[in-house]
Amino acid sequence: MTETLIKTTGLRRSYTMGRETVHALAGIDLAIERNAFMVVLGPSGSGKSTLLNLLGGLDRPTEGSIRIDEIHLESMDENDLAAYRRTRVGFIFQFFNLIPSMTALENVAFPMQFAGVPRKERNRRAAALMEQVGLADRMHHRPSELSGGQQQRVAVARALVNDPQLILADEPTGNLDTHSGAQMMQVLANLHHQGRTVIVVSHDPRMTHFATDIVRLLDGCVVDEDDY
């Protein structure tokens, strides 16, 4: 029997730009099952990244509700949202967001400081994750010494440090070549097979081959395949 992990109701997000109001999301209703691999497709400006930011607690809706298990994100204060992001969500970004002065191992270990994990344990867990993503021999390299695909795998390892059950990936293949992009898709598929819920925003139609669910966005609205 399937179980709903995420439910959004009437989700809207508007921004004021000068004298105009931009409606990034115009009333989104979604029910996402636990252990789904959902791919969100849409052109630039369709609201994909806005949706991901709301689900990850990086932004707040203008209207509507977001329920994750029994938690209502829209009613949480900033401290509760920070705890939610730290313990329950792993973020993977298009531009990697690695710290240039740190080694790959240090980048992966860094988020654990905020969870109060001792240094020895941080390094042990970070090394195990680096091995899991196939970069055991690149632990002590800095980002500038790694390829784009390797940097993205470091970012995946960093996203996993607190063992989140929800993985949110924003255009994870956007800055990768074809081969590295295919490798990244397989990494995400493996995370899904391990029991995690994965939500990916992408322009890349290849990503749909791994999806259990596909959502198409246009102008902040969910549309069916014929209208897309």
mmCIF file of C-alpha atoms in Angstrom, residues 47-223:
data_model
loop_
_atom_site.group_PDB
_atom_site.id
_atom_site.type_symbol
_atom_site.label_atom_id
_atom_site.label_comp_id
_atom_site.label_asym_id
_atom_site.label_seq_id
_atom_site.Cartn_x
_atom_site.Cartn_y
_atom_site.Cartn_z
ATOM 1 C CA GLY A 47 8.172 27.590 -11.509
ATOM 2 C CA LYS A 48 10.264 24.415 -11.182
ATOM 3 C CA SER A 49 12.973 25.780 -8.912
ATOM 4 C CA THR A 50 10.420 27.764 -6.896
ATOM 5 C CA LEU A 51 8.545 24.528 -6.186
ATOM 6 C CA LEU A 52 11.747 22.789 -5.112
ATOM 7 C CA ASN A 53 12.719 25.672 -2.824
ATOM 8 C CA LEU A 54 9.314 25.561 -1.142
ATOM 9 C CA LEU A 55 9.487 21.794 -0.602
ATOM 10 C CA GLY A 56 12.968 22.180 0.838
ATOM 11 C CA GLY A 57 11.999 24.923 3.270
ATOM 12 C CA LEU A 58 14.268 27.463 1.559
ATOM 13 C CA ASP A 59 11.309 29.717 0.758
ATOM 14 C CA ARG A 60 7.783 30.244 2.039
ATOM 15 C CA PRO A 61 4.555 30.108 0.030
ATOM 16 C CA THR A 62 2.428 33.189 -0.537
ATOM 17 C CA GLU A 63 -0.636 30.977 -0.105
ATOM 18 C CA GLY A 64 -1.371 27.301 0.384
ATOM 19 C CA SER A 65 0.075 24.495 2.465
ATOM 20 C CA ILE A 66 2.927 21.992 2.322
ATOM 21 C CA ARG A 67 2.665 18.878 4.468
ATOM 22 C CA ILE A 68 5.662 16.542 4.815
ATOM 23 C CA ASP A 69 4.578 13.524 6.855
ATOM 24 C CA GLU A 70 2.672 15.344 9.613
ATOM 25 C CA ILE A 71 4.756 18.537 9.452
ATOM 26 C CA HIS A 72 3.240 21.702 7.959
ATOM 27 C CA LEU A 73 6.150 23.728 6.584
ATOM 28 C CA GLU A 74 4.222 26.964 6.155
ATOM 29 C CA SER A 75 3.585 27.177 9.911
ATOM 30 C CA MET A 76 7.189 26.531 11.010
ATOM 31 C CA ASP A 77 9.477 29.282 12.301
ATOM 32 C CA GLU A 78 12.992 29.833 10.954
ATOM 33 C CA ASN A 79 14.650 27.627 13.579
ATOM 34 C CA ASP A 80 12.292 24.751 12.864
ATOM 35 C CA LEU A 81 12.820 25.151 9.111
ATOM 36 C CA ALA A 82 16.597 25.097 9.610
ATOM 37 C CA ALA A 83 16.286 21.867 11.609
ATOM 38 C CA TYR A 84 14.037 20.399 8.903
ATOM 39 C CA ARG A 85 16.587 21.232 6.191
ATOM 40 C CA ARG A 86 19.472 19.887 8.241
ATOM 41 C CA THR A 87 17.931 16.566 9.253
ATOM 42 C CA ARG A 88 15.399 15.601 6.607
ATOM 43 C CA VAL A 89 16.458 17.049 3.251
ATOM 44 C CA GLY A 90 19.491 16.617 1.013
ATOM 45 C CA PHE A 91 19.979 19.347 -1.594
ATOM 46 C CA ILE A 92 21.834 18.910 -4.897
ATOM 47 C CA PHE A 93 22.334 22.093 -6.921
ATOM 48 C CA GLN A 94 23.224 22.728 -10.564
ATOM 49 C CA PHE A 95 26.295 24.782 -9.661
ATOM 50 C CA PHE A 96 27.642 22.327 -7.027
ATOM 51 C CA ASN A 97 28.132 25.086 -4.369
ATOM 52 C CA LEU A 98 31.379 23.570 -3.106
ATOM 53 C CA ILE A 99 33.779 25.639 -0.986
ATOM 54 C CA PRO A 100 36.891 26.201 -3.166
ATOM 55 C CA SER A 101 39.405 26.319 -0.308
ATOM 56 C CA MET A 102 38.297 22.960 1.121
ATOM 57 C CA THR A 103 39.167 19.482 -0.087
ATOM 58 C CA ALA A 104 36.394 17.215 -1.338
ATOM 59 C CA LEU A 105 36.419 15.361 1.994
ATOM 60 C CA GLU A 106 36.180 18.619 3.950
ATOM 61 C CA ASN A 107 33.286 19.807 1.768
ATOM 62 C CA VAL A 108 31.370 16.617 2.477
ATOM 63 C CA ALA A 109 32.120 16.694 6.203
ATOM 64 C CA PHE A 110 31.337 20.402 6.668
ATOM 65 C CA PRO A 111 27.517 20.209 7.140
ATOM 66 C CA MET A 112 27.950 17.739 9.995
ATOM 67 C CA GLN A 113 29.538 20.459 12.130
ATOM 68 C CA PHE A 114 26.106 22.077 12.460
ATOM 69 C CA ALA A 115 24.699 18.786 13.758
ATOM 70 C CA GLY A 116 27.402 18.619 16.448
ATOM 71 C CA VAL A 117 29.110 15.509 15.026
ATOM 72 C CA PRO A 118 32.684 15.099 16.374
ATOM 73 C CA ARG A 119 35.533 15.658 13.880
ATOM 74 C CA LYS A 120 36.693 12.014 13.799
ATOM 75 C CA GLU A 121 33.157 10.784 13.084
ATOM 76 C CA ARG A 122 32.619 13.523 10.478
ATOM 77 C CA ASN A 123 35.695 12.415 8.576
ATOM 78 C CA ARG A 124 34.779 8.733 8.838
ATOM 79 C CA ARG A 125 31.283 9.285 7.485
ATOM 80 C CA ALA A 126 32.498 11.674 4.792
ATOM 81 C CA ALA A 127 35.098 9.159 3.596
ATOM 82 C CA ALA A 128 32.483 6.406 3.438
ATOM 83 C CA LEU A 129 30.203 8.637 1.346
ATOM 84 C CA MET A 130 33.059 9.597 -0.972
ATOM 85 C CA GLU A 131 33.641 5.897 -1.538
ATOM 86 C CA GLN A 132 29.914 5.358 -2.134
ATOM 87 C CA VAL A 133 29.907 7.914 -4.983
ATOM 88 C CA GLY A 134 33.089 6.467 -6.496
ATOM 89 C CA LEU A 135 35.556 9.167 -5.433
ATOM 90 C CA ALA A 136 37.661 7.424 -2.795
ATOM 91 C CA ASP A 137 40.796 8.439 -4.709
ATOM 92 C CA ARG A 138 39.791 12.127 -4.904
ATOM 93 C CA MET A 139 39.113 12.857 -1.228
ATOM 94 C CA HIS A 140 42.009 15.278 -0.794
ATOM 95 C CA HIS A 141 41.558 17.153 -4.078
ATOM 96 C CA ARG A 142 40.059 20.630 -4.113
ATOM 97 C CA PRO A 143 37.105 21.422 -6.407
ATOM 98 C CA SER A 144 39.352 23.114 -8.989
ATOM 99 C CA GLU A 145 41.202 19.810 -9.367
ATOM 100 C CA LEU A 146 38.014 17.858 -10.137
ATOM 101 C CA SER A 147 35.916 17.530 -13.290
ATOM 102 C CA GLY A 148 32.345 18.801 -13.344
ATOM 103 C CA GLY A 149 30.991 15.292 -12.938
ATOM 104 C CA GLN A 150 33.293 14.640 -9.979
ATOM 105 C CA GLN A 151 32.290 17.910 -8.326
ATOM 106 C CA GLN A 152 28.629 16.981 -8.682
ATOM 107 C CA ARG A 153 29.278 13.604 -7.060
ATOM 108 C CA VAL A 154 30.985 15.385 -4.165
ATOM 109 C CA ALA A 155 27.824 17.496 -3.897
ATOM 110 C CA VAL A 156 25.733 14.309 -3.782
ATOM 111 C CA ALA A 157 27.910 12.886 -1.006
ATOM 112 C CA ARG A 158 27.519 16.156 0.921
ATOM 113 C CA ALA A 159 23.739 15.953 0.488
ATOM 114 C CA LEU A 160 23.751 12.529 2.157
ATOM 115 C CA VAL A 161 25.773 13.339 5.282
ATOM 116 C CA ASN A 162 22.788 13.495 7.637
ATOM 117 C CA ASP A 163 21.069 10.506 5.989
ATOM 118 C CA PRO A 164 18.032 12.418 4.658
ATOM 119 C CA GLN A 165 15.043 10.548 3.318
ATOM 120 C CA LEU A 166 14.167 13.341 0.857
ATOM 121 C CA ILE A 167 16.584 14.325 -1.930
ATOM 122 C CA LEU A 168 15.873 17.527 -3.881
ATOM 123 C CA ALA A 169 17.968 18.026 -7.028
ATOM 124 C CA ASP A 170 17.805 21.247 -9.056
ATOM 125 C CA GLU A 171 19.068 20.689 -12.628
ATOM 126 C CA PRO A 172 21.740 18.215 -11.412
ATOM 127 C CA THR A 173 22.918 17.487 -14.976
ATOM 128 C CA GLY A 174 22.693 21.087 -16.190
ATOM 129 C CA ASN A 175 26.453 21.767 -16.067
ATOM 130 C CA LEU A 176 27.599 18.286 -17.056
ATOM 131 C CA ASP A 177 28.576 16.712 -20.360
ATOM 132 C CA THR A 178 26.483 13.868 -21.753
ATOM 133 C CA HIS A 179 28.524 11.070 -20.155
ATOM 134 C CA SER A 180 28.783 12.719 -16.736
ATOM 135 C CA GLY A 181 25.078 13.556 -16.877
ATOM 136 C CA ALA A 182 24.226 9.908 -17.474
ATOM 137 C CA GLN A 183 26.398 8.908 -14.508
ATOM 138 C CA MET A 184 24.630 11.447 -12.301
ATOM 139 C CA MET A 185 21.224 10.072 -13.312
ATOM 140 C CA GLN A 186 22.370 6.609 -12.254
ATOM 141 C CA VAL A 187 23.586 7.957 -8.900
ATOM 142 C CA LEU A 188 20.144 9.471 -8.282
ATOM 143 C CA ALA A 189 18.455 6.241 -9.359
ATOM 144 C CA ASN A 190 20.609 4.334 -6.866
ATOM 145 C CA LEU A 191 19.527 6.686 -4.070
ATOM 146 C CA HIS A 192 15.917 5.995 -5.024
ATOM 147 C CA HIS A 193 16.507 2.240 -4.970
ATOM 148 C CA GLN A 194 17.968 2.619 -1.458
ATOM 149 C CA GLY A 195 14.543 3.800 -0.300
ATOM 150 C CA ARG A 196 14.828 7.565 -0.540
ATOM 151 C CA THR A 197 12.266 9.895 -2.086
ATOM 152 C CA VAL A 198 13.914 11.810 -4.933
ATOM 153 C CA ILE A 199 12.507 14.932 -6.608
ATOM 154 C CA VAL A 200 14.446 16.242 -9.593
ATOM 155 C CA VAL A 201 13.897 19.466 -11.510
ATOM 156 C CA SER A 202 15.304 19.063 -15.003
ATOM 157 C CA HIS A 203 15.308 20.162 -18.616
ATOM 158 C CA ASP A 204 16.839 16.796 -19.538
ATOM 159 C CA PRO A 205 14.228 14.400 -20.977
ATOM 160 C CA ARG A 206 16.535 11.425 -20.285
ATOM 161 C CA MET A 207 15.757 11.844 -16.594
ATOM 162 C CA THR A 208 12.193 10.646 -17.175
ATOM 163 C CA HIS A 209 13.484 7.119 -17.856
ATOM 164 C CA PHE A 210 14.140 6.788 -14.114
ATOM 165 C CA ALA A 211 10.914 8.446 -12.940
ATOM 166 C CA THR A 212 8.020 6.859 -11.118
ATOM 167 C CA ASP A 213 6.114 10.147 -11.555
ATOM 168 C CA ILE A 214 6.402 13.083 -13.964
ATOM 169 C CA VAL A 215 5.046 16.577 -13.308
ATOM 170 C CA ARG A 216 4.979 19.146 -16.109
ATOM 171 C CA LEU A 217 4.867 22.843 -15.266
ATOM 172 C CA LEU A 218 3.949 25.762 -17.493
ATOM 173 C CA ASP A 219 3.541 29.311 -16.175
ATOM 174 C CA GLY A 220 3.319 28.077 -12.604
ATOM 175 C CA CYS A 221 0.602 25.502 -13.296
ATOM 176 C CA VAL A 222 0.638 21.723 -13.564
ATOM 177 C CA VAL A 223 -0.403 20.676 -17.075
#
